[in-house]
Amino acid sequence: MSSVHYSSTGRYIDLVQENSQRGKSLSHPAISINPYGKYIDINFEEFYYTVCHSAKYFHSQLKAINFSSGRNVGLLCHSDSHYLWNMLGLMASNVAPVLLSPRNSIEATIHLLKQSSSRALIYQDHFNYLVKEISKEIPDLVLIPKWIAKFPECLTPTEYQLIIPLESQEKELDKVSYTLHSSGSTSFPKLISQSNRVCHNSGYRFIWEELPLDRVEINFFPLFHAGGILGTLLMCMYQMKSMTICPDLIPGSHFSPKMILDLVQNLSPKLLLILPLILKELIEYCNNVEKSQGWDILKRVEIMRYG
């Protein structure tokens, strides 16, 4: 039985750099994203370059902050391809993103930022109204607009500096990589921190599923959702498996069953990672349209995972 492969630094995010070299012999893309209405494939080297551009931005924005008392930085954005690049860029610059759900109340968001002792908040302009309220409660919180990836410019090499110097591999393995939170349906949500060691170990466990690395799987889980992280950051990055995330949507928009079936027709995925409510709507839609427009398309998908 093989053992867990840890990155040379101990940071989970540094598998991205290692994959950029190991992935040169692979024909499948590292990721397929749809930020502008059309899917683009990004190879493992280009994936690393894009993360570097993001990390360079965050170094310029965060370098003046004193992180001696903690590395946490809040991230408040709708889940899309830009969310992924912001999350990975923060991790690469060596701070720990706190992945905030935009579905939270203002009170819950403020609670999480205070509990995590976040030094800054990366936010999408859609949440300007919310950020103003947050700044009233946490006046010393540094507010930074999210980074927006521009293609193909981001697919070129660049360098970045770390905000916080690295320590030994063993120490880095036990440091926090990112932080999720519980749903908080009955009380304030609870923070759930994930160490670099846990991330490596979680990625390693997926190896035993022995899934084809080039299999097309569309992930509809939000990236601030545990399922979204498992299906992208942990499973795919560790195995160097191709990942496809759902198209970027205008804030407030919703994936209709017709949109999902169109994606199935165009991309021929073997697996969908999907939220229960969306799956329910999809089944109801297929039950109420011609078979050729519904079930005949959906049955091409071999596996539906929901949660």
PDB file of C-alpha atoms in Angstrom:
ATOM      1  CA  MET A   1       0.000   0.000   0.000  1.00  0.00           C
ATOM      2  CA  SER A   2       1.409   3.399  -0.967  1.00  0.00           C
ATOM      3  CA  SER A   3       1.753   6.149   1.609  1.00  0.00           C
ATOM      4  CA  VAL A   4       0.362   9.678   1.556  1.00  0.00           C
ATOM      5  CA  HIS A   5       2.326  12.023  -0.690  1.00  0.00           C
ATOM      6  CA  TYR A   6       2.863  15.336   1.082  1.00  0.00           C
ATOM      7  CA  SER A   7       4.073  18.399  -0.783  1.00  0.00           C
ATOM      8  CA  SER A   8       7.726  19.275  -0.197  1.00  0.00           C
ATOM      9  CA  THR A   9       6.734  22.305   1.893  1.00  0.00           C
ATOM     10  CA  GLY A  10       3.870  20.624   3.757  1.00  0.00           C
ATOM     11  CA  ARG A  11       1.344  23.102   2.348  1.00  0.00           C
ATOM     12  CA  TYR A  12      -1.480  21.493   0.419  1.00  0.00           C
ATOM     13  CA  ILE A  13      -1.620  24.408  -2.019  1.00  0.00           C
ATOM     14  CA  ASP A  14       1.938  23.652  -3.161  1.00  0.00           C
ATOM     15  CA  LEU A  15       0.713  20.508  -4.884  1.00  0.00           C
ATOM     16  CA  VAL A  16      -0.435  22.967  -7.575  1.00  0.00           C
ATOM     17  CA  GLN A  17       3.184  23.850  -8.357  1.00  0.00           C
ATOM     18  CA  GLU A  18       4.295  20.217  -8.228  1.00  0.00           C
ATOM     19  CA  ASN A  19       1.404  19.229 -10.502  1.00  0.00           C
ATOM     20  CA  SER A  20       2.474  21.868 -13.031  1.00  0.00           C
ATOM     21  CA  GLN A  21       5.609  19.799 -13.675  1.00  0.00           C
ATOM     22  CA  ARG A  22       4.154  16.312 -13.310  1.00  0.00           C
ATOM     23  CA  GLY A  23       1.145  17.240 -15.445  1.00  0.00           C
ATOM     24  CA  LYS A  24       3.146  18.012 -18.583  1.00  0.00           C
ATOM     25  CA  SER A  25       2.772  14.406 -19.713  1.00  0.00           C
ATOM     26  CA  LEU A  26      -1.012  14.349 -19.195  1.00  0.00           C
ATOM     27  CA  SER A  27      -3.446  15.034 -22.022  1.00  0.00           C
ATOM     28  CA  HIS A  28      -6.477  15.947 -19.909  1.00  0.00           C
ATOM     29  CA  PRO A  29      -6.946  19.498 -18.561  1.00  0.00           C
ATOM     30  CA  ALA A  30      -6.490  20.395 -14.913  1.00  0.00           C
ATOM     31  CA  ILE A  31      -9.757  22.308 -14.975  1.00  0.00           C
ATOM     32  CA  SER A  32     -12.521  23.393 -17.337  1.00  0.00           C
ATOM     33  CA  ILE A  33     -14.231  26.663 -16.442  1.00  0.00           C
ATOM     34  CA  ASN A  34     -16.902  28.816 -18.035  1.00  0.00           C
ATOM     35  CA  PRO A  35     -16.433  32.429 -16.880  1.00  0.00           C
ATOM     36  CA  TYR A  36     -17.675  34.169 -20.043  1.00  0.00           C
ATOM     37  CA  GLY A  37     -20.343  31.897 -21.539  1.00  0.00           C
ATOM     38  CA  LYS A  38     -17.974  29.355 -23.077  1.00  0.00           C
ATOM     39  CA  TYR A  39     -15.871  26.592 -21.513  1.00  0.00           C
ATOM     40  CA  ILE A  40     -12.095  26.880 -21.636  1.00  0.00           C
ATOM     41  CA  ASP A  41      -9.658  24.107 -20.724  1.00  0.00           C
ATOM     42  CA  ILE A  42      -6.667  24.996 -18.556  1.00  0.00           C
ATOM     43  CA  ASN A  43      -3.720  22.629 -18.276  1.00  0.00           C
ATOM     44  CA  PHE A  44      -1.785  21.997 -15.064  1.00  0.00           C
ATOM     45  CA  GLU A  45       0.955  24.506 -15.855  1.00  0.00           C
ATOM     46  CA  GLU A  46      -1.566  27.232 -16.728  1.00  0.00           C
ATOM     47  CA  PHE A  47      -3.516  26.388 -13.574  1.00  0.00           C
ATOM     48  CA  TYR A  48      -0.397  27.100 -11.523  1.00  0.00           C
ATOM     49  CA  TYR A  49       0.265  30.348 -13.383  1.00  0.00           C
ATOM     50  CA  THR A  50      -3.270  31.568 -12.688  1.00  0.00           C
ATOM     51  CA  VAL A  51      -2.872  30.823  -8.977  1.00  0.00           C
ATOM     52  CA  CYS A  52       0.423  32.756  -9.044  1.00  0.00           C
ATOM     53  CA  HIS A  53      -1.296  35.824 -10.530  1.00  0.00           C
ATOM     54  CA  SER A  54      -3.936  35.652  -7.816  1.00  0.00           C
ATOM     55  CA  ALA A  55      -1.313  35.270  -5.060  1.00  0.00           C
ATOM     56  CA  LYS A  56       0.626  38.229  -6.458  1.00  0.00           C
ATOM     57  CA  TYR A  57      -2.487  40.407  -6.164  1.00  0.00           C
ATOM     58  CA  PHE A  58      -3.112  39.345  -2.589  1.00  0.00           C
ATOM     59  CA  HIS A  59       0.488  39.939  -1.571  1.00  0.00           C
ATOM     60  CA  SER A  60       0.161  43.535  -2.775  1.00  0.00           C
ATOM     61  CA  GLN A  61      -3.110  43.974  -0.872  1.00  0.00           C
ATOM     62  CA  LEU A  62      -2.225  42.183   2.374  1.00  0.00           C
ATOM     63  CA  LYS A  63       1.501  42.813   2.879  1.00  0.00           C
ATOM     64  CA  ALA A  64       0.953  45.812   5.195  1.00  0.00           C
ATOM     65  CA  ILE A  65      -1.197  43.810   7.648  1.00  0.00           C
ATOM     66  CA  ASN A  66       0.329  42.380  10.815  1.00  0.00           C
ATOM     67  CA  PHE A  67      -0.532  38.662  10.800  1.00  0.00           C
ATOM     68  CA  SER A  68       1.474  37.801  13.920  1.00  0.00           C
ATOM     69  CA  SER A  69      -1.710  36.999  15.862  1.00  0.00           C
ATOM     70  CA  GLY A  70      -3.392  34.916  13.145  1.00  0.00           C
ATOM     71  CA  ARG A  71      -3.466  34.134   9.410  1.00  0.00           C
ATOM     72  CA  ASN A  72      -7.222  34.140   8.784  1.00  0.00           C
ATOM     73  CA  VAL A  73      -8.770  36.209   5.979  1.00  0.00           C
ATOM     74  CA  GLY A  74     -12.501  36.136   5.210  1.00  0.00           C
ATOM     75  CA  LEU A  75     -13.713  35.408   1.667  1.00  0.00           C
ATOM     76  CA  LEU A  76     -17.246  36.524   0.803  1.00  0.00           C
ATOM     77  CA  CYS A  77     -18.196  35.882  -2.827  1.00  0.00           C
ATOM     78  CA  HIS A  78     -20.673  33.941  -4.886  1.00  0.00           C
ATOM     79  CA  SER A  79     -19.335  30.544  -5.902  1.00  0.00           C
ATOM     80  CA  ASP A  80     -17.876  30.621  -9.406  1.00  0.00           C
ATOM     81  CA  SER A  81     -14.532  30.224 -11.152  1.00  0.00           C
ATOM     82  CA  HIS A  82     -13.292  33.526  -9.684  1.00  0.00           C
ATOM     83  CA  TYR A  83     -14.055  32.193  -6.205  1.00  0.00           C
ATOM     84  CA  LEU A  84     -11.720  29.273  -6.853  1.00  0.00           C
ATOM     85  CA  TRP A  85      -8.857  31.513  -7.975  1.00  0.00           C
ATOM     86  CA  ASN A  86      -9.324  33.847  -4.985  1.00  0.00           C
ATOM     87  CA  MET A  87      -9.356  30.954  -2.530  1.00  0.00           C
ATOM     88  CA  LEU A  88      -6.243  29.342  -4.036  1.00  0.00           C
ATOM     89  CA  GLY A  89      -4.416  32.663  -4.359  1.00  0.00           C
ATOM     90  CA  LEU A  90      -4.971  33.418  -0.683  1.00  0.00           C
ATOM     91  CA  MET A  91      -3.691  29.972   0.268  1.00  0.00           C
ATOM     92  CA  ALA A  92      -0.653  30.358  -1.994  1.00  0.00           C
ATOM     93  CA  SER A  93       0.246  33.735  -0.459  1.00  0.00           C
ATOM     94  CA  ASN A  94       0.241  31.873   2.887  1.00  0.00           C
ATOM     95  CA  VAL A  95      -2.839  33.185   4.619  1.00  0.00           C
ATOM     96  CA  ALA A  96      -5.808  30.981   5.518  1.00  0.00           C
ATOM     97  CA  PRO A  97      -9.126  31.827   3.809  1.00  0.00           C
ATOM     98  CA  VAL A  98     -12.301  31.601   5.873  1.00  0.00           C
ATOM     99  CA  LEU A  99     -14.908  30.506   3.312  1.00  0.00           C
ATOM    100  CA  LEU A 100     -18.052  32.462   4.157  1.00  0.00           C
ATOM    101  CA  SER A 101     -21.397  31.443   2.721  1.00  0.00           C
ATOM    102  CA  PRO A 102     -23.265  34.392   1.145  1.00  0.00           C
ATOM    103  CA  ARG A 103     -26.445  32.712   2.389  1.00  0.00           C
ATOM    104  CA  ASN A 104     -25.587  33.684   5.966  1.00  0.00           C
ATOM    105  CA  SER A 105     -27.291  36.540   7.751  1.00  0.00           C
ATOM    106  CA  ILE A 106     -25.282  39.691   8.426  1.00  0.00           C
ATOM    107  CA  GLU A 107     -25.177  38.726  12.093  1.00  0.00           C
ATOM    108  CA  ALA A 108     -23.815  35.251  11.319  1.00  0.00           C
ATOM    109  CA  THR A 109     -21.173  36.657   8.962  1.00  0.00           C
ATOM    110  CA  ILE A 110     -19.991  39.157  11.562  1.00  0.00           C
ATOM    111  CA  HIS A 111     -19.924  36.386  14.168  1.00  0.00           C
ATOM    112  CA  LEU A 112     -17.717  34.180  11.958  1.00  0.00           C
ATOM    113  CA  LEU A 113     -15.308  37.005  11.161  1.00  0.00           C
ATOM    114  CA  LYS A 114     -14.953  37.833  14.850  1.00  0.00           C
ATOM    115  CA  GLN A 115     -14.630  34.200  15.931  1.00  0.00           C
ATOM    116  CA  SER A 116     -11.952  33.555  13.324  1.00  0.00           C
ATOM    117  CA  SER A 117     -10.123  36.806  14.173  1.00  0.00           C
ATOM    118  CA  SER A 118      -9.953  37.512  10.447  1.00  0.00           C
ATOM    119  CA  ARG A 119      -7.589  40.362   9.632  1.00  0.00           C
ATOM    120  CA  ALA A 120      -9.173  41.214   6.289  1.00  0.00           C
ATOM    121  CA  LEU A 121     -12.230  40.480   4.169  1.00  0.00           C
ATOM    122  CA  ILE A 122     -12.054  39.735   0.453  1.00  0.00           C
ATOM    123  CA  TYR A 123     -15.448  40.541  -1.041  1.00  0.00           C
ATOM    124  CA  GLN A 124     -17.427  40.708  -4.266  1.00  0.00           C
ATOM    125  CA  ASP A 125     -18.921  44.085  -5.166  1.00  0.00           C
ATOM    126  CA  HIS A 126     -22.375  42.485  -5.090  1.00  0.00           C
ATOM    127  CA  PHE A 127     -22.006  42.505  -1.294  1.00  0.00           C
ATOM    128  CA  ASN A 128     -21.137  46.192  -0.883  1.00  0.00           C
ATOM    129  CA  TYR A 129     -24.242  46.735   1.261  1.00  0.00           C
ATOM    130  CA  LEU A 130     -23.257  43.878   3.560  1.00  0.00           C
ATOM    131  CA  VAL A 131     -19.633  44.982   3.793  1.00  0.00           C
ATOM    132  CA  LYS A 132     -20.718  48.446   4.971  1.00  0.00           C
ATOM    133  CA  GLU A 133     -22.624  46.878   7.857  1.00  0.00           C
ATOM    134  CA  ILE A 134     -19.708  44.594   8.686  1.00  0.00           C
ATOM    135  CA  SER A 135     -17.268  47.525   8.792  1.00  0.00           C
ATOM    136  CA  LYS A 136     -19.468  49.259  11.372  1.00  0.00           C
ATOM    137  CA  GLU A 137     -19.147  46.257  13.688  1.00  0.00           C
ATOM    138  CA  ILE A 138     -15.487  45.471  12.892  1.00  0.00           C
ATOM    139  CA  PRO A 139     -13.956  48.869  12.010  1.00  0.00           C
ATOM    140  CA  ASP A 140     -10.348  47.599  11.889  1.00  0.00           C
ATOM    141  CA  LEU A 141     -11.161  44.895   9.319  1.00  0.00           C
ATOM    142  CA  VAL A 142      -9.275  45.559   6.075  1.00  0.00           C
ATOM    143  CA  LEU A 143     -11.658  45.406   3.089  1.00  0.00           C
ATOM    144  CA  ILE A 144     -10.272  44.192  -0.236  1.00  0.00           C
ATOM    145  CA  PRO A 145     -12.152  43.672  -3.538  1.00  0.00           C
ATOM    146  CA  LYS A 146     -11.896  40.149  -4.926  1.00  0.00           C
ATOM    147  CA  TRP A 147      -9.376  39.388  -7.621  1.00  0.00           C
ATOM    148  CA  ILE A 148     -10.800  38.889 -11.117  1.00  0.00           C
ATOM    149  CA  ALA A 149      -8.928  36.537 -13.413  1.00  0.00           C
ATOM    150  CA  LYS A 150      -8.423  37.778 -16.969  1.00  0.00           C
ATOM    151  CA  PHE A 151      -7.740  35.248 -19.687  1.00  0.00           C
ATOM    152  CA  PRO A 152      -5.468  34.585 -21.501  1.00  0.00           C
ATOM    153  CA  GLU A 153      -3.250  37.027 -19.554  1.00  0.00           C
ATOM    154  CA  CYS A 154      -3.375  34.855 -16.426  1.00  0.00           C
ATOM    155  CA  LEU A 155      -2.079  31.811 -18.276  1.00  0.00           C
ATOM    156  CA  THR A 156       1.439  33.272 -18.458  1.00  0.00           C
ATOM    157  CA  PRO A 157       4.228  32.864 -15.862  1.00  0.00           C
ATOM    158  CA  THR A 158       4.590  35.324 -12.993  1.00  0.00           C
ATOM    159  CA  GLU A 159       6.157  35.301  -9.548  1.00  0.00           C
ATOM    160  CA  TYR A 160       4.760  36.180  -6.142  1.00  0.00           C
ATOM    161  CA  GLN A 161       6.022  36.581  -2.604  1.00  0.00           C
ATOM    162  CA  LEU A 162       4.725  34.984   0.566  1.00  0.00           C
ATOM    163  CA  ILE A 163       3.029  37.213   3.116  1.00  0.00           C
ATOM    164  CA  ILE A 164       4.173  34.952   5.954  1.00  0.00           C
ATOM    165  CA  PRO A 165       7.449  32.971   5.715  1.00  0.00           C
ATOM    166  CA  LEU A 166       7.293  29.179   5.641  1.00  0.00           C
ATOM    167  CA  GLU A 167       8.467  26.980   8.485  1.00  0.00           C
ATOM    168  CA  SER A 168       9.454  23.305   8.374  1.00  0.00           C
ATOM    169  CA  GLN A 169       7.365  20.777   6.449  1.00  0.00           C
ATOM    170  CA  GLU A 170       6.136  19.212   9.686  1.00  0.00           C
ATOM    171  CA  LYS A 171       4.993  22.552  11.095  1.00  0.00           C
ATOM    172  CA  GLU A 172       3.297  23.567   7.849  1.00  0.00           C
ATOM    173  CA  LEU A 173       1.406  20.259   7.716  1.00  0.00           C
ATOM    174  CA  ASP A 174      -0.282  21.131  11.001  1.00  0.00           C
ATOM    175  CA  LYS A 175      -1.165  24.700  10.033  1.00  0.00           C
ATOM    176  CA  VAL A 176      -4.648  25.625   8.802  1.00  0.00           C
ATOM    177  CA  SER A 177      -5.112  25.479   5.036  1.00  0.00           C
ATOM    178  CA  TYR A 178      -8.653  26.921   4.968  1.00  0.00           C
ATOM    179  CA  THR A 179     -11.715  27.164   7.211  1.00  0.00           C
ATOM    180  CA  LEU A 180     -15.312  26.180   6.459  1.00  0.00           C
ATOM    181  CA  HIS A 181     -18.294  26.622   8.746  1.00  0.00           C
ATOM    182  CA  SER A 182     -21.430  24.710   9.696  1.00  0.00           C
ATOM    183  CA  SER A 183     -24.839  25.710   8.355  1.00  0.00           C
ATOM    184  CA  GLY A 184     -25.869  27.437  11.562  1.00  0.00           C
ATOM    185  CA  SER A 185     -29.540  26.638  10.957  1.00  0.00           C
ATOM    186  CA  THR A 186     -30.421  26.626  14.657  1.00  0.00           C
ATOM    187  CA  SER A 187     -27.682  28.872  16.060  1.00  0.00           C
ATOM    188  CA  PHE A 188     -24.628  30.785  14.946  1.00  0.00           C
ATOM    189  CA  PRO A 189     -22.510  28.668  12.554  1.00  0.00           C
ATOM    190  CA  LYS A 190     -19.380  26.986  13.897  1.00  0.00           C
ATOM    191  CA  LEU A 191     -15.934  27.294  12.338  1.00  0.00           C
ATOM    192  CA  ILE A 192     -14.397  24.092  10.923  1.00  0.00           C
ATOM    193  CA  SER A 193     -10.684  24.481  10.196  1.00  0.00           C
ATOM    194  CA  GLN A 194      -8.845  22.070   7.905  1.00  0.00           C
ATOM    195  CA  SER A 195      -5.104  21.576   8.295  1.00  0.00           C
ATOM    196  CA  ASN A 196      -2.718  20.895   5.437  1.00  0.00           C
ATOM    197  CA  ARG A 197      -2.232  17.381   6.800  1.00  0.00           C
ATOM    198  CA  VAL A 198      -5.978  16.691   6.758  1.00  0.00           C
ATOM    199  CA  CYS A 199      -6.199  17.987   3.179  1.00  0.00           C
ATOM    200  CA  HIS A 200      -3.426  15.659   2.002  1.00  0.00           C
ATOM    201  CA  ASN A 201      -4.934  12.691   3.829  1.00  0.00           C
ATOM    202  CA  SER A 202      -8.412  13.395   2.425  1.00  0.00           C
ATOM    203  CA  GLY A 203      -7.040  13.609  -1.104  1.00  0.00           C
ATOM    204  CA  TYR A 204      -5.146  10.355  -0.599  1.00  0.00           C
ATOM    205  CA  ARG A 205      -8.321   8.479   0.388  1.00  0.00           C
ATOM    206  CA  PHE A 206      -9.941   9.286  -2.955  1.00  0.00           C
ATOM    207  CA  ILE A 207      -7.210   7.347  -4.776  1.00  0.00           C
ATOM    208  CA  TRP A 208      -8.841   4.071  -3.762  1.00  0.00           C
ATOM    209  CA  GLU A 209     -11.928   4.873  -5.824  1.00  0.00           C
ATOM    210  CA  GLU A 210      -9.681   4.358  -8.883  1.00  0.00           C
ATOM    211  CA  LEU A 211     -11.666   6.768 -11.039  1.00  0.00           C
ATOM    212  CA  PRO A 212     -10.487   7.673 -14.550  1.00  0.00           C
ATOM    213  CA  LEU A 213      -8.475  10.890 -14.267  1.00  0.00           C
ATOM    214  CA  ASP A 214      -9.955  12.290 -17.473  1.00  0.00           C
ATOM    215  CA  ARG A 215     -13.605  11.520 -16.662  1.00  0.00           C
ATOM    216  CA  VAL A 216     -15.859  14.559 -17.101  1.00  0.00           C
ATOM    217  CA  GLU A 217     -17.639  15.431 -13.853  1.00  0.00           C
ATOM    218  CA  ILE A 218     -19.557  18.679 -13.386  1.00  0.00           C
ATOM    219  CA  ASN A 219     -19.507  20.104  -9.879  1.00  0.00           C
ATOM    220  CA  PHE A 220     -22.555  22.201  -8.962  1.00  0.00           C
ATOM    221  CA  PHE A 221     -21.698  22.311  -5.255  1.00  0.00           C
ATOM    222  CA  PRO A 222     -20.792  25.818  -4.032  1.00  0.00           C
ATOM    223  CA  LEU A 223     -17.097  26.139  -3.283  1.00  0.00           C
ATOM    224  CA  PHE A 224     -17.856  27.376   0.244  1.00  0.00           C
ATOM    225  CA  HIS A 225     -19.680  24.039   0.732  1.00  0.00           C
ATOM    226  CA  ALA A 226     -17.780  20.982   2.051  1.00  0.00           C
ATOM    227  CA  GLY A 227     -18.876  18.995  -1.012  1.00  0.00           C
ATOM    228  CA  GLY A 228     -17.539  21.683  -3.327  1.00  0.00           C
ATOM    229  CA  ILE A 229     -14.139  21.590  -1.654  1.00  0.00           C
ATOM    230  CA  LEU A 230     -14.017  17.777  -1.631  1.00  0.00           C
ATOM    231  CA  GLY A 231     -14.901  17.566  -5.310  1.00  0.00           C
ATOM    232  CA  THR A 232     -12.337  20.132  -6.462  1.00  0.00           C
ATOM    233  CA  LEU A 233      -9.591  21.075  -4.060  1.00  0.00           C
ATOM    234  CA  LEU A 234      -9.144  17.686  -2.383  1.00  0.00           C
ATOM    235  CA  MET A 235     -10.098  14.950  -4.833  1.00  0.00           C
ATOM    236  CA  CYS A 236      -8.913  16.531  -8.072  1.00  0.00           C
ATOM    237  CA  MET A 237      -5.785  18.398  -6.984  1.00  0.00           C
ATOM    238  CA  TYR A 238      -4.303  15.459  -5.106  1.00  0.00           C
ATOM    239  CA  GLN A 239      -4.928  12.923  -7.892  1.00  0.00           C
ATOM    240  CA  MET A 240      -4.259  15.356 -10.750  1.00  0.00           C
ATOM    241  CA  LYS A 241      -7.771  14.591 -11.889  1.00  0.00           C
ATOM    242  CA  SER A 242      -9.568  16.812 -14.373  1.00  0.00           C
ATOM    243  CA  MET A 243     -12.268  18.988 -12.801  1.00  0.00           C
ATOM    244  CA  THR A 244     -15.164  20.818 -14.427  1.00  0.00           C
ATOM    245  CA  ILE A 245     -17.010  23.451 -12.450  1.00  0.00           C
ATOM    246  CA  CYS A 246     -20.424  24.731 -13.421  1.00  0.00           C
ATOM    247  CA  PRO A 247     -20.662  27.950 -15.486  1.00  0.00           C
ATOM    248  CA  ASP A 248     -20.387  31.310 -13.748  1.00  0.00           C
ATOM    249  CA  LEU A 249     -23.774  32.920 -13.213  1.00  0.00           C
ATOM    250  CA  ILE A 250     -24.892  36.472 -12.553  1.00  0.00           C
ATOM    251  CA  PRO A 251     -25.414  36.873  -8.769  1.00  0.00           C
ATOM    252  CA  GLY A 252     -28.949  35.876  -7.859  1.00  0.00           C
ATOM    253  CA  SER A 253     -29.346  33.574 -10.867  1.00  0.00           C
ATOM    254  CA  HIS A 254     -30.229  29.906 -10.562  1.00  0.00           C
ATOM    255  CA  PHE A 255     -29.388  26.820 -12.611  1.00  0.00           C
ATOM    256  CA  SER A 256     -32.580  25.774 -14.354  1.00  0.00           C
ATOM    257  CA  PRO A 257     -33.153  22.122 -15.316  1.00  0.00           C
ATOM    258  CA  LYS A 258     -32.948  23.139 -18.987  1.00  0.00           C
ATOM    259  CA  MET A 259     -29.509  24.696 -18.434  1.00  0.00           C
ATOM    260  CA  ILE A 260     -28.262  21.535 -16.727  1.00  0.00           C
ATOM    261  CA  LEU A 261     -29.579  19.271 -19.484  1.00  0.00           C
ATOM    262  CA  ASP A 262     -27.910  21.496 -22.083  1.00  0.00           C
ATOM    263  CA  LEU A 263     -24.614  21.050 -20.225  1.00  0.00           C
ATOM    264  CA  VAL A 264     -25.110  17.276 -20.197  1.00  0.00           C
ATOM    265  CA  GLN A 265     -25.673  17.321 -23.957  1.00  0.00           C
ATOM    266  CA  ASN A 266     -22.654  19.531 -24.657  1.00  0.00           C
ATOM    267  CA  LEU A 267     -20.100  18.113 -22.204  1.00  0.00           C
ATOM    268  CA  SER A 268     -21.219  14.460 -21.826  1.00  0.00           C
ATOM    269  CA  PRO A 269     -20.373  14.221 -18.117  1.00  0.00           C
ATOM    270  CA  LYS A 270     -20.394  10.832 -16.410  1.00  0.00           C
ATOM    271  CA  LEU A 271     -21.062  12.306 -12.968  1.00  0.00           C
ATOM    272  CA  LEU A 272     -22.923  15.312 -11.551  1.00  0.00           C
ATOM    273  CA  LEU A 273     -22.254  16.677  -8.062  1.00  0.00           C
ATOM    274  CA  ILE A 274     -25.456  18.503  -7.283  1.00  0.00           C
ATOM    275  CA  LEU A 275     -27.513  20.019  -4.471  1.00  0.00           C
ATOM    276  CA  PRO A 276     -30.716  18.162  -3.465  1.00  0.00           C
ATOM    277  CA  LEU A 277     -33.042  21.048  -4.390  1.00  0.00           C
ATOM    278  CA  ILE A 278     -31.572  21.328  -7.884  1.00  0.00           C
ATOM    279  CA  LEU A 279     -31.832  17.553  -8.320  1.00  0.00           C
ATOM    280  CA  LYS A 280     -35.485  17.645  -7.238  1.00  0.00           C
ATOM    281  CA  GLU A 281     -36.247  20.363  -9.803  1.00  0.00           C
ATOM    282  CA  LEU A 282     -34.367  18.411 -12.466  1.00  0.00           C
ATOM    283  CA  ILE A 283     -36.396  15.239 -11.841  1.00  0.00           C
ATOM    284  CA  GLU A 284     -39.678  17.152 -11.838  1.00  0.00           C
ATOM    285  CA  TYR A 285     -38.728  18.817 -15.113  1.00  0.00           C
ATOM    286  CA  CYS A 286     -37.865  15.489 -16.765  1.00  0.00           C
ATOM    287  CA  ASN A 287     -41.209  14.063 -15.606  1.00  0.00           C
ATOM    288  CA  ASN A 288     -43.092  16.884 -17.312  1.00  0.00           C
ATOM    289  CA  VAL A 289     -41.411  17.206 -20.714  1.00  0.00           C
ATOM    290  CA  GLU A 290     -41.021  14.900 -23.677  1.00  0.00           C
ATOM    291  CA  LYS A 291     -38.707  11.992 -22.902  1.00  0.00           C
ATOM    292  CA  SER A 292     -36.347  13.091 -25.659  1.00  0.00           C
ATOM    293  CA  GLN A 293     -36.003  16.499 -23.972  1.00  0.00           C
ATOM    294  CA  GLY A 294     -35.584  15.155 -20.445  1.00  0.00           C
ATOM    295  CA  TRP A 295     -34.868  11.596 -19.366  1.00  0.00           C
ATOM    296  CA  ASP A 296     -33.178  10.561 -22.624  1.00  0.00           C
ATOM    297  CA  ILE A 297     -30.596  13.274 -21.973  1.00  0.00           C
ATOM    298  CA  LEU A 298     -30.228  12.827 -18.221  1.00  0.00           C
ATOM    299  CA  LYS A 299     -29.782   9.037 -18.447  1.00  0.00           C
ATOM    300  CA  ARG A 300     -26.426   9.628 -20.138  1.00  0.00           C
ATOM    301  CA  VAL A 301     -25.114  10.605 -16.704  1.00  0.00           C
ATOM    302  CA  GLU A 302     -23.918   7.479 -14.884  1.00  0.00           C
ATOM    303  CA  ILE A 303     -23.774   8.863 -11.332  1.00  0.00           C
ATOM    304  CA  MET A 304     -25.584  11.670  -9.487  1.00  0.00           C
ATOM    305  CA  ARG A 305     -24.112  12.623  -6.120  1.00  0.00           C
ATOM    306  CA  TYR A 306     -26.109  14.990  -3.973  1.00  0.00           C
ATOM    307  CA  GLY A 307     -25.832  16.312  -0.452  1.00  0.00           C
TER     308      GLY A 307
END
